Structures are given as C-alpha cells and as structure tokens.
Amino acid sequence: MFRRSWRHAAAAAAVLLALSSVTACGDDSSDSEDLSENRVGAMENYAAGTQFKATEPLSFSVLYNNHPNYPLNEDWLFWTELKSRTNVSLEKVAVPLSDYNQKRSLLIGAGDAPLLIPKTYPPDVHAYVSSGAILPVSDYLDLMPNLKDKIEKWNLKPEIDTLRQQDGKFYLLPGLHEKPWHDYSLAVRTDILEELNLEVPKTWDEVYTMLKAMKAAYPDVYPFSDRWSQPNPAGNLLNLLAVSYGLEGAGWNFQHVSWNAQAQQFEYTGATEQYKQMLQYLNKLVAEKLLDPESFTQTDDLARQKLANSKSFVISANAQAVVNDYRPDLAATNPKAKITKIPLPIGPAGEINPASRLENGMMISSKARDSENFVAMMQFVDWLWYSDAGQEFAKWGVEGTTFVKDAAGKPKLAPEVDVVGLNPGAPKHLQKDFGFYNGVFAYGGKPELVQAFFSPEEQEFQQVMNARAPKSPPPPYPLNDEEREQVSLWETPLKDHVYQATLQFVLGQRDFAEWDAYVAELKSKNMDAYLTMVNEAHKRFQEKN
C-alpha cells in the first residue's frame, strides 16, 4: 500500500486534494447519533492530552496475540498499572501467534469475537466488512481526540483514505507513525570498501560500480549473494528495487497494481516499463557475474555461509540480521571483517522513503456499539494506543521501575532491566518480566519513541531515511464483495506467471525481446479485466465520495 511514483507534483496534489475531501465524508457520524445510553463509565471532558480514567471499574475483552518470546503472564506490572491509571481491566482471549489469523477468523465468523481485535493488517479487514461483524470505526472518530489530533498534525489523511471500503468508511484503527520507518536494505562488507578505496554506494548505479570493483579485485567471488528467497524468489531484493523504480512493490510484497500519477490510473505492476527496467538491471548483474544466480533460490543458511566464508560481500539485511546473524557469523570466521546496513540505494523514483506510516491496527466488534460502556471503551482505546502518555506507558512501562529519565527528560531503561540487549546481563526483562514493549499494545508514534530501542547505528540509518520525502499513498479503489471474489480468482495465476517470468528474464533464460509476448501472456490471464475492475472501482469511489 505504499510504493508509488511521484514525478508529477501537480497531478499528485490534485489526488491529495480529492482525498482530503473524501476524509471529510462519512466520518464522525457519532455527532448525530444518540449515544446517551452508551456513556456509562465515560469521562465528560476527555480530550487530547487528558489522562483517561473510567468513572467506574470497567472490563473489556481483547483478542490477545500470545508471543512465544514473552508468553502471557497475568502478574505483569502492565496489567496492574493499566488498571490503576485507567480503571480498566482487560479480559484476554489468548491465541498463539502461529494461530492468530485463523483463530480470529473463526471467532468473528461464529459471532464470538472479543470487543477489541488488535494485530490486524489492513488487507485482513476486507473479509469481515460485508458480514456486519466489524464496527465502521470512521463513524466514531470524534470519540478519539488523540487519534484525530495525530491524523491532523501528521497529515495522515491520504494514508487513512487507503483503508476505506466501498461505502466510504474504514473499519480498522491503524497504528500511526509520524515518520515512515524503513528497515530493509543491503548490508555491505565495509572493510572491503576500505581496502578498495570505495565509498558507500548511494544509488543502485553506484551499487553496480561497487560490485564491479569487488569482482575485479576478487574474480573468483560473486560479490553479491542474497537471502530471503524462499518462498518468494529474491523477496527482499525485488521489493527494494521495485519501490526504488516507483512501483508499489514486488518480491515478497508483490502488489498487482501501481498508481501512474501522470496517466491518473492504475497499471499492472508486472507489465510496466519500470518493472522491465528493474529486471534488466538485475539481469546485468547476473550476466556480469556480480550477483550470484543462486540468490533467487538458495536458503538463508547457505547465503549466510557464503558471506561468512568471504564467498560474497553484499547481502540483503535488516537491523536485526546484521547484529544477530552477519556479525556473529563473520566473527567466527574472519574477526577483522566489518559489515554495515547501508541506506536504501536511490533509484529512478528519487530520494524517497518507501515505508508506510500505517501499521497493523485494531478492529472493533460491532457488538461494542450496543454496550452501555461504548464511549468509555473508545476513549480507553484512544488513550492507550494513540495518546503520547499511553504510547510511552505501553513501550517503556513505569518511571522509576522499568525506566528513568535523564536531565533532559529523555527516558532510558532502568539499569536492572534489559530489552534487545541494551542492558546485557540485567536480571529483569522489559517484555518477559513486566509485559511492556508488547506487540499487542506498543507500536507507532513519534520517531523518538519508535526508535528508542534502536542502536546508535540504526538511529543513524533512520536519520538518513527520515530526511527523504515519504511516498504518498495511491488513491483508494475499494472493491465490492462480488469484485473481490472475482479478483481473488485472477490474482494467483497472474502472480505466479510474473514470478516465473521474472526469474527467466533475470537469469537470462528469456530474452527481453520477448517482453511484449510476456505482457500478452498476462493479458491472456485476465490482466486487462483486472485493471478495468480496479480503475472502475477507483472512479466509482471518487464519484461517490
């Protein structure tokens, strides 16, 4: 939902203007609804920045994603402190992480879902809208002043509009980031760069130049041998290149359509000129033996072994992979080796940060609307998930117990508390022993909160990425139930063919002179009908809203 092409500022501005008007439609209808029977426990003067505390003890059920790294503990400080601050207790319906999506579907289908359903990603919502089981939360934003404040201050309306369904409403309260948070890029052996007197590459063209220099110095080595290729071939690498070429996504984030701002319509991602150029770039790397052809099929373990044994110098990475995988691997085989995650190389789309500012979020059961505590529940959700104080609490915990503040008021972990190795050897763990920094409750926020537990190295990476303009989201194209069912029948054959042809073009098994034939093959698999349906849905939504 967040990879797009931005070279036409006027057209993009027109789209955003239209979307701003969309945001004003269909929201805040609770102003005209009679909620007088649903205010038991609610605060009368609740506002942004106000500490929420129910006027009487309340309890709300929540679907709880039970993470194996910090299994649910009813004695956590999180629960007791949450009740102390808000007068609210949570009844957990605990589900193992591995079964979460399936169990959520079963509970909603049976009408047994808890009132609060967190850890839901935007595409997952589509399946539940037509049943009426999920609340159109956009109708009740006036009950959530912290959420409304962040949408306005952070100019998140265009992103929010991507959540809208055909009726103009949205059914998910998403996690919100002030700045996009992009993690994945390439890791490069910087000791090799120093040896060859090379700078860290800033563009994909410079990556090519770097790989050429490495190959010249080490002719028996494939400088770049990649991981994350199972089950999606070159899942990360293709996605990084796709967004750098102005597309919505490829590889493990393959998006069937990308918005063409100049033409003001959606195009099929795998048939665009940008996708062809991306594959030509990769084909050049393979043909010149700069990129290991096994990168598209090999296991992660094999890719790591090649890196550890200096059979390669470049590999896909995120922050954790560098610290937890690559550096320990290299320390065991080559203690002098140094490796660093570099900022995402810049491509034809320019200096953009491709990450979304939305994250997984909260669905609310439509049963909640009839509760006498409905307004109080919405105020509680607004405080815990969207207020600065609630977000700090969910992440850091309790001042003086799990964290302290320095002279400048900046929080830091208490010396006896560890998380992500920041205080190694500390006797207590923020997640396991206290229940804070829990993925059910802690996500989104200002950069200083989101990046609080990042290493100085990762914070430097994020500073570079945050200086880049965030990509604007494409306009909405909500499908109705019949259209969604039809599209689901087309998508798998189309995607499978794109994946197959991608490998053939990149590995030189198919000549680019056959590109038009490949596009014709996509047309035979209903590509044009797919695009017609998407573009008509987009126009229909614009006209209706």
GROMACS .gro file of N, CA and C in nm, residues 202-323:
model
  366
  202LYS      N    1   2.541   0.521  -0.288
  202LYS     CA    2   2.417   0.592  -0.256
  202LYS      C    3   2.305   0.560  -0.353
  203THR      N    4   2.339   0.511  -0.471
  203THR     CA    5   2.239   0.479  -0.573
  203THR      C    6   2.257   0.336  -0.620
  204TRP      N    7   2.158   0.284  -0.691
  204TRP     CA    8   2.171   0.149  -0.748
  204TRP      C    9   2.278   0.145  -0.857
  205ASP      N   10   2.297   0.255  -0.928
  205ASP     CA   11   2.406   0.261  -1.026
  205ASP      C   12   2.542   0.251  -0.955
  206GLU      N   13   2.552   0.314  -0.839
  206GLU     CA   14   2.677   0.306  -0.762
  206GLU      C   15   2.695   0.167  -0.701
  207VAL      N   16   2.585   0.100  -0.670
  207VAL     CA   17   2.594  -0.039  -0.625
  207VAL      C   18   2.658  -0.124  -0.736
  208TYR      N   19   2.612  -0.103  -0.858
  208TYR     CA   20   2.672  -0.175  -0.972
  208TYR      C   21   2.821  -0.146  -0.983
  209THR      N   22   2.860  -0.019  -0.972
  209THR     CA   23   3.002   0.019  -0.981
  209THR      C   24   3.082  -0.047  -0.869
  210MET      N   25   3.026  -0.049  -0.748
  210MET     CA   26   3.092  -0.112  -0.635
  210MET      C   27   3.112  -0.261  -0.660
  211LEU      N   28   3.008  -0.328  -0.708
  211LEU     CA   29   3.018  -0.472  -0.733
  211LEU      C   30   3.122  -0.502  -0.841
  212LYS      N   31   3.130  -0.416  -0.943
  212LYS     CA   32   3.230  -0.432  -1.048
  212LYS      C   33   3.371  -0.425  -0.990
  213ALA      N   34   3.393  -0.330  -0.900
  213ALA     CA   35   3.525  -0.315  -0.838
  213ALA      C   36   3.558  -0.435  -0.750
  214MET      N   37   3.459  -0.485  -0.678
  214MET     CA   38   3.481  -0.603  -0.594
  214MET      C   39   3.514  -0.724  -0.681
  215LYS      N   40   3.443  -0.739  -0.792
  215LYS     CA   41   3.467  -0.852  -0.882
  215LYS      C   42   3.607  -0.844  -0.943
  216ALA      N   43   3.650  -0.723  -0.978
  216ALA     CA   44   3.783  -0.708  -1.036
  216ALA      C   45   3.891  -0.748  -0.936
  217ALA      N   46   3.869  -0.716  -0.809
  217ALA     CA   47   3.969  -0.749  -0.706
  217ALA      C   48   3.959  -0.895  -0.662
  218TYR      N   49   3.840  -0.953  -0.670
  218TYR     CA   50   3.818  -1.092  -0.627
  218TYR      C   51   3.743  -1.165  -0.738
  219PRO      N   52   3.811  -1.202  -0.846
  219PRO     CA   53   3.742  -1.259  -0.964
  219PRO      C   54   3.673  -1.392  -0.938
  220ASP      N   55   3.712  -1.464  -0.834
  220ASP     CA   56   3.651  -1.594  -0.806
  220ASP      C   57   3.528  -1.583  -0.716
  221VAL      N   58   3.489  -1.461  -0.683
  221VAL     CA   59   3.379  -1.438  -0.588
  221VAL      C   60   3.260  -1.377  -0.661
  222TYR      N   61   3.139  -1.420  -0.621
  222TYR     CA   62   3.019  -1.343  -0.657
  222TYR      C   63   3.006  -1.236  -0.549
  223PRO      N   64   3.029  -1.109  -0.579
  223PRO     CA   65   3.027  -1.007  -0.473
  223PRO      C   66   2.894  -1.002  -0.396
  224PHE      N   67   2.785  -1.030  -0.466
  224PHE     CA   68   2.652  -1.018  -0.407
  224PHE      C   69   2.584  -1.155  -0.414
  225SER      N   70   2.557  -1.213  -0.298
  225SER     CA   71   2.483  -1.339  -0.293
  225SER      C   72   2.374  -1.322  -0.188
  226ASP      N   73   2.248  -1.337  -0.229
  226ASP     CA   74   2.139  -1.289  -0.145
  226ASP      C   75   2.062  -1.399  -0.073
  227ARG      N   76   1.985  -1.355   0.026
  227ARG     CA   77   1.898  -1.442   0.107
  227ARG      C   78   1.753  -1.399   0.090
  228TRP      N   79   1.665  -1.455   0.176
  228TRP     CA   80   1.523  -1.424   0.175
  228TRP      C   81   1.462  -1.451   0.038
  229SER      N   82   1.488  -1.571  -0.012
  229SER     CA   83   1.438  -1.611  -0.143
  229SER      C   84   1.340  -1.728  -0.136
  230GLN      N   85   1.304  -1.767  -0.016
  230GLN     CA   86   1.205  -1.874   0.000
  230GLN      C   87   1.096  -1.828   0.096
  231PRO      N   88   0.969  -1.836   0.058
  231PRO     CA   89   0.917  -1.899  -0.063
  231PRO      C   90   0.917  -1.807  -0.186
  232ASN      N   91   0.939  -1.677  -0.167
  232ASN     CA   92   0.935  -1.583  -0.280
  232ASN      C   93   1.076  -1.556  -0.329
  233PRO      N   94   1.110  -1.590  -0.454
  233PRO     CA   95   1.245  -1.569  -0.506
  233PRO      C   96   1.290  -1.424  -0.490
  234ALA      N   97   1.409  -1.406  -0.428
  234ALA     CA   98   1.465  -1.272  -0.407
  234ALA      C   99   1.361  -1.177  -0.350
  235GLY      N  100   1.290  -1.225  -0.249
  235GLY     CA  101   1.177  -1.150  -0.196
  235GLY      C  102   1.211  -1.007  -0.156
  236ASN      N  103   1.318  -0.989  -0.080
  236ASN     CA  104   1.354  -0.855  -0.036
  236ASN      C  105   1.417  -0.773  -0.148
  237LEU      N  106   1.509  -0.833  -0.222
  237LEU     CA  107   1.580  -0.758  -0.326
  237LEU      C  108   1.484  -0.703  -0.431
  238LEU      N  109   1.391  -0.785  -0.477
  238LEU     CA  110   1.296  -0.738  -0.577
  238LEU      C  111   1.209  -0.626  -0.521
  239ASN      N  112   1.171  -0.637  -0.394
  239ASN     CA  113   1.087  -0.532  -0.337
  239ASN      C  114   1.164  -0.401  -0.324
  240LEU      N  115   1.290  -0.408  -0.279
  240LEU     CA  116   1.371  -0.286  -0.268
  240LEU      C  117   1.385  -0.217  -0.403
  241LEU      N  118   1.412  -0.295  -0.506
  241LEU     CA  119   1.428  -0.237  -0.640
  241LEU      C  120   1.295  -0.182  -0.691
  242ALA      N  121   1.187  -0.254  -0.667
  242ALA     CA  122   1.057  -0.209  -0.717
  242ALA      C  123   1.021  -0.071  -0.663
  243VAL      N  124   1.036  -0.054  -0.533
  243VAL     CA  125   1.000   0.077  -0.477
  243VAL      C  126   1.097   0.184  -0.524
  244SER      N  127   1.223   0.147  -0.549
  244SER     CA  128   1.320   0.243  -0.599
  244SER      C  129   1.289   0.285  -0.742
  245TYR      N  130   1.216   0.201  -0.814
  245TYR     CA  131   1.175   0.233  -0.950
  245TYR      C  132   1.035   0.294  -0.956
  246GLY      N  133   0.978   0.324  -0.840
  246GLY     CA  134   0.849   0.392  -0.835
  246GLY      C  135   0.728   0.302  -0.840
  247LEU      N  136   0.746   0.172  -0.817
  247LEU     CA  137   0.635   0.078  -0.818
  247LEU      C  138   0.585   0.053  -0.676
  248GLU      N  139   0.469  -0.012  -0.667
  248GLU     CA  140   0.411  -0.037  -0.535
  248GLU      C  141   0.485  -0.143  -0.456
  249GLY      N  142   0.540  -0.240  -0.524
  249GLY     CA  143   0.611  -0.345  -0.453
  249GLY      C  144   0.624  -0.469  -0.540
  250ALA      N  145   0.724  -0.551  -0.509
  250ALA     CA  146   0.747  -0.677  -0.581
  250ALA      C  147   0.806  -0.776  -0.482
  251GLY      N  148   0.844  -0.894  -0.534
  251GLY     CA  149   0.901  -0.994  -0.444
  251GLY      C  150   0.803  -1.033  -0.337
  252TRP      N  151   0.846  -1.026  -0.210
  252TRP     CA  152   0.758  -1.071  -0.102
  252TRP      C  153   0.648  -0.968  -0.072
  253ASN      N  154   0.655  -0.850  -0.131
  253ASN     CA  155   0.549  -0.751  -0.118
  253ASN      C  156   0.489  -0.720  -0.255
  254PHE      N  157   0.473  -0.824  -0.337
  254PHE     CA  158   0.422  -0.801  -0.473
  254PHE      C  159   0.283  -0.739  -0.468
  255GLN      N  160   0.268  -0.625  -0.537
  255GLN     CA  161   0.140  -0.557  -0.549
  255GLN      C  162   0.098  -0.563  -0.695
  256HIS      N  163  -0.021  -0.610  -0.720
  256HIS     CA  164  -0.066  -0.630  -0.858
  256HIS      C  165  -0.073  -0.498  -0.935
  257VAL      N  166  -0.112  -0.390  -0.868
  257VAL     CA  167  -0.128  -0.264  -0.939
  257VAL      C  168  -0.044  -0.154  -0.876
  258SER      N  169   0.002  -0.061  -0.960
  258SER     CA  170   0.076   0.058  -0.918
  258SER      C  171   0.008   0.180  -0.979
  259TRP      N  172   0.008   0.289  -0.905
  259TRP     CA  173  -0.060   0.411  -0.949
  259TRP      C  174   0.032   0.492  -1.039
  260ASN      N  175  -0.017   0.525  -1.158
  260ASN     CA  176   0.054   0.612  -1.250
  260ASN      C  177  -0.005   0.751  -1.236
  261ALA      N  178   0.068   0.839  -1.165
  261ALA     CA  179   0.015   0.973  -1.136
  261ALA      C  180  -0.003   1.055  -1.262
  262GLN      N  181   0.085   1.035  -1.361
  262GLN     CA  182   0.074   1.113  -1.484
  262GLN      C  183  -0.051   1.073  -1.563
  263ALA      N  184  -0.074   0.943  -1.575
  263ALA     CA  185  -0.190   0.894  -1.650
  263ALA      C  186  -0.317   0.893  -1.566
  264GLN      N  187  -0.302   0.914  -1.433
  264GLN     CA  188  -0.415   0.911  -1.341
  264GLN      C  189  -0.493   0.781  -1.350
  265GLN      N  190  -0.418   0.670  -1.350
  265GLN     CA  191  -0.482   0.539  -1.350
  265GLN      C  192  -0.385   0.435  -1.295
  266PHE      N  193  -0.440   0.321  -1.258
  266PHE     CA  194  -0.358   0.211  -1.212
  266PHE      C  195  -0.307   0.130  -1.330
  267GLU      N  196  -0.185   0.079  -1.318
  267GLU     CA  197  -0.125  -0.008  -1.418
  267GLU      C  198  -0.088  -0.140  -1.351
  268TYR      N  199  -0.078  -0.245  -1.431
  268TYR     CA  200  -0.039  -0.374  -1.375
  268TYR      C  201   0.111  -0.374  -1.350
  269THR      N  202   0.152  -0.388  -1.225
  269THR     CA  203   0.291  -0.370  -1.183
  269THR      C  204   0.387  -0.453  -1.268
  270GLY      N  205   0.357  -0.582  -1.284
  270GLY     CA  206   0.448  -0.671  -1.354
  270GLY      C  207   0.458  -0.650  -1.502
  271ALA      N  208   0.377  -0.558  -1.558
  271ALA     CA  209   0.380  -0.531  -1.702
  271ALA      C  210   0.430  -0.390  -1.732
  272THR      N  211   0.471  -0.314  -1.631
  272THR     CA  212   0.513  -0.176  -1.652
  272THR      C  213   0.654  -0.168  -1.708
  273GLU      N  214   0.685  -0.053  -1.767
  273GLU     CA  215   0.820  -0.027  -1.815
  273GLU      C  216   0.919  -0.025  -1.699
  274GLN      N  217   0.877   0.025  -1.583
  274GLN     CA  218   0.966   0.028  -1.467
  274GLN      C  219   1.004  -0.114  -1.423
  275TYR      N  220   0.906  -0.204  -1.427
  275TYR     CA  221   0.936  -0.343  -1.389
  275TYR      C  222   1.036  -0.404  -1.486
  276LYS      N  223   1.017  -0.377  -1.614
  276LYS     CA  224   1.111  -0.427  -1.715
  276LYS      C  225   1.252  -0.373  -1.689
  277GLN      N  226   1.263  -0.242  -1.661
  277GLN     CA  227   1.394  -0.182  -1.636
  277GLN      C  228   1.459  -0.242  -1.512
  278MET      N  229   1.379  -0.270  -1.411
  278MET     CA  230   1.431  -0.332  -1.289
  278MET      C  231   1.489  -0.470  -1.320
  279LEU      N  232   1.418  -0.548  -1.399
  279LEU     CA  233   1.467  -0.681  -1.435
  279LEU      C  234   1.592  -0.672  -1.523
  280GLN      N  235   1.599  -0.572  -1.609
  280GLN     CA  236   1.719  -0.553  -1.691
  280GLN      C  237   1.840  -0.520  -1.605
  281TYR      N  238   1.818  -0.443  -1.500
  281TYR     CA  239   1.928  -0.413  -1.407
  281TYR      C  240   1.978  -0.541  -1.341
  282LEU      N  241   1.886  -0.623  -1.292
  282LEU     CA  242   1.927  -0.748  -1.227
  282LEU      C  243   1.993  -0.843  -1.326
  283ASN      N  244   1.940  -0.848  -1.446
  283ASN     CA  245   1.998  -0.934  -1.549
  283ASN      C  246   2.142  -0.894  -1.578
  284LYS      N  247   2.169  -0.764  -1.578
  284LYS     CA  248   2.305  -0.716  -1.600
  284LYS      C  249   2.398  -0.763  -1.487
  285LEU      N  250   2.350  -0.759  -1.365
  285LEU     CA  251   2.431  -0.806  -1.252
  285LEU      C  252   2.462  -0.955  -1.264
  286VAL      N  253   2.361  -1.032  -1.304
  286VAL     CA  254   2.381  -1.177  -1.318
  286VAL      C  255   2.474  -1.207  -1.434
  287ALA      N  256   2.451  -1.141  -1.549
  287ALA     CA  257   2.531  -1.167  -1.669
  287ALA      C  258   2.678  -1.135  -1.648
  288GLU      N  259   2.707  -1.034  -1.566
  288GLU     CA  260   2.845  -0.995  -1.541
  288GLU      C  261   2.903  -1.062  -1.417
  289LYS      N  262   2.830  -1.161  -1.366
  289LYS     CA  263   2.874  -1.242  -1.251
  289LYS      C  264   2.898  -1.157  -1.127
  290LEU      N  265   2.817  -1.053  -1.112
  290LEU     CA  266   2.823  -0.969  -0.993
  290LEU      C  267   2.721  -1.014  -0.888
  291LEU      N  268   2.616  -1.079  -0.935
  291LEU     CA  269   2.510  -1.131  -0.848
  291LEU      C  270   2.500  -1.281  -0.868
  292ASP      N  271   2.514  -1.354  -0.759
  292ASP     CA  272   2.506  -1.500  -0.760
  292ASP      C  273   2.369  -1.545  -0.810
  293PRO      N  274   2.361  -1.622  -0.918
  293PRO     CA  275   2.230  -1.666  -0.967
  293PRO      C  276   2.155  -1.753  -0.867
  294GLU      N  277   2.228  -1.815  -0.775
  294GLU     CA  278   2.162  -1.895  -0.671
  294GLU      C  279   2.087  -1.807  -0.571
  295SER      N  280   2.109  -1.675  -0.578
  295SER     CA  281   2.041  -1.583  -0.487
  295SER      C  282   1.890  -1.597  -0.493
  296PHE      N  283   1.837  -1.644  -0.607
  296PHE     CA  284   1.693  -1.646  -0.627
  296PHE      C  285   1.628  -1.775  -0.576
  297THR      N  286   1.709  -1.869  -0.532
  297THR     CA  287   1.653  -1.996  -0.486
  297THR      C  288   1.715  -2.049  -0.357
  298GLN      N  289   1.832  -2.001  -0.319
  298GLN     CA  290   1.904  -2.063  -0.208
  298GLN      C  291   1.841  -2.033  -0.072
  299THR      N  292   1.875  -2.117   0.025
  299THR     CA  293   1.826  -2.098   0.161
  299THR      C  294   1.902  -1.983   0.227
  300ASP      N  295   1.843  -1.931   0.333
  300ASP     CA  296   1.910  -1.827   0.410
  300ASP      C  297   2.043  -1.877   0.466
  301ASP      N  298   2.043  -2.001   0.515
  301ASP     CA  299   2.166  -2.056   0.574
  301ASP      C  300   2.280  -2.059   0.473
  302LEU      N  301   2.250  -2.098   0.351
  302LEU     CA  302   2.356  -2.103   0.250
  302LEU      C  303   2.406  -1.964   0.217
  303ALA      N  304   2.315  -1.867   0.207
  303ALA     CA  305   2.357  -1.729   0.179
  303ALA      C  306   2.445  -1.676   0.293
  304ARG      N  307   2.409  -1.709   0.416
  304ARG     CA  308   2.491  -1.665   0.531
  304ARG      C  309   2.627  -1.732   0.531
  305GLN      N  310   2.631  -1.859   0.493
  305GLN     CA  311   2.760  -1.929   0.488
  305GLN      C  312   2.853  -1.865   0.386
  306LYS      N  313   2.801  -1.829   0.271
  306LYS     CA  314   2.884  -1.765   0.169
  306LYS      C  315   2.940  -1.633   0.220
  307LEU      N  316   2.856  -1.557   0.289
  307LEU     CA  317   2.903  -1.430   0.344
  307LEU      C  318   3.010  -1.454   0.451
  308ALA      N  319   2.984  -1.549   0.540
  308ALA     CA  320   3.079  -1.576   0.649
  308ALA      C  321   3.213  -1.625   0.597
  309ASN      N  322   3.211  -1.695   0.484
  309ASN     CA  323   3.334  -1.753   0.429
  309ASN      C  324   3.396  -1.666   0.319
  310SER      N  325   3.352  -1.539   0.315
  310SER     CA  326   3.406  -1.442   0.217
  310SER      C  327   3.388  -1.489   0.072
  311LYS      N  328   3.281  -1.566   0.049
  311LYS     CA  329   3.243  -1.601  -0.088
  311LYS      C  330   3.149  -1.495  -0.146
  312SER      N  331   3.109  -1.400  -0.059
  312SER     CA  332   3.030  -1.284  -0.103
  312SER      C  333   3.055  -1.172  -0.004
  313PHE      N  334   3.019  -1.050  -0.045
  313PHE     CA  335   3.045  -0.932   0.037
  313PHE      C  336   2.920  -0.846   0.059
  314VAL      N  337   2.811  -0.879  -0.009
  314VAL     CA  338   2.688  -0.800  -0.003
  314VAL      C  339   2.571  -0.895   0.013
  315ILE      N  340   2.471  -0.855   0.095
  315ILE     CA  341   2.356  -0.940   0.121
  315ILE      C  342   2.241  -0.854   0.169
  316SER      N  343   2.117  -0.898   0.146
  316SER     CA  344   2.002  -0.827   0.200
  316SER      C  345   2.008  -0.825   0.352
  317ALA      N  346   1.949  -0.719   0.409
  317ALA     CA  347   1.963  -0.705   0.554
  317ALA      C  348   1.849  -0.623   0.613
  318ASN      N  349   1.823  -0.649   0.740
  318ASN     CA  350   1.756  -0.554   0.827
  318ASN      C  351   1.842  -0.536   0.950
  319ALA      N  352   1.799  -0.452   1.043
  319ALA     CA  353   1.886  -0.420   1.157
  319ALA      C  354   1.919  -0.545   1.239
  320GLN      N  355   1.819  -0.631   1.261
  320GLN     CA  356   1.843  -0.748   1.344
  320GLN      C  357   1.936  -0.848   1.276
  321ALA      N  358   1.922  -0.863   1.144
  321ALA     CA  359   2.006  -0.959   1.073
  321ALA      C  360   2.153  -0.922   1.083
  322VAL      N  361   2.184  -0.793   1.075
  322VAL     CA  362   2.324  -0.750   1.084
  322VAL      C  363   2.381  -0.786   1.221
  323VAL      N  364   2.305  -0.756   1.326
  323VAL     CA  365   2.355  -0.777   1.463
  323VAL      C  366   2.351  -0.924   1.503
   0.00000   0.00000   0.00000
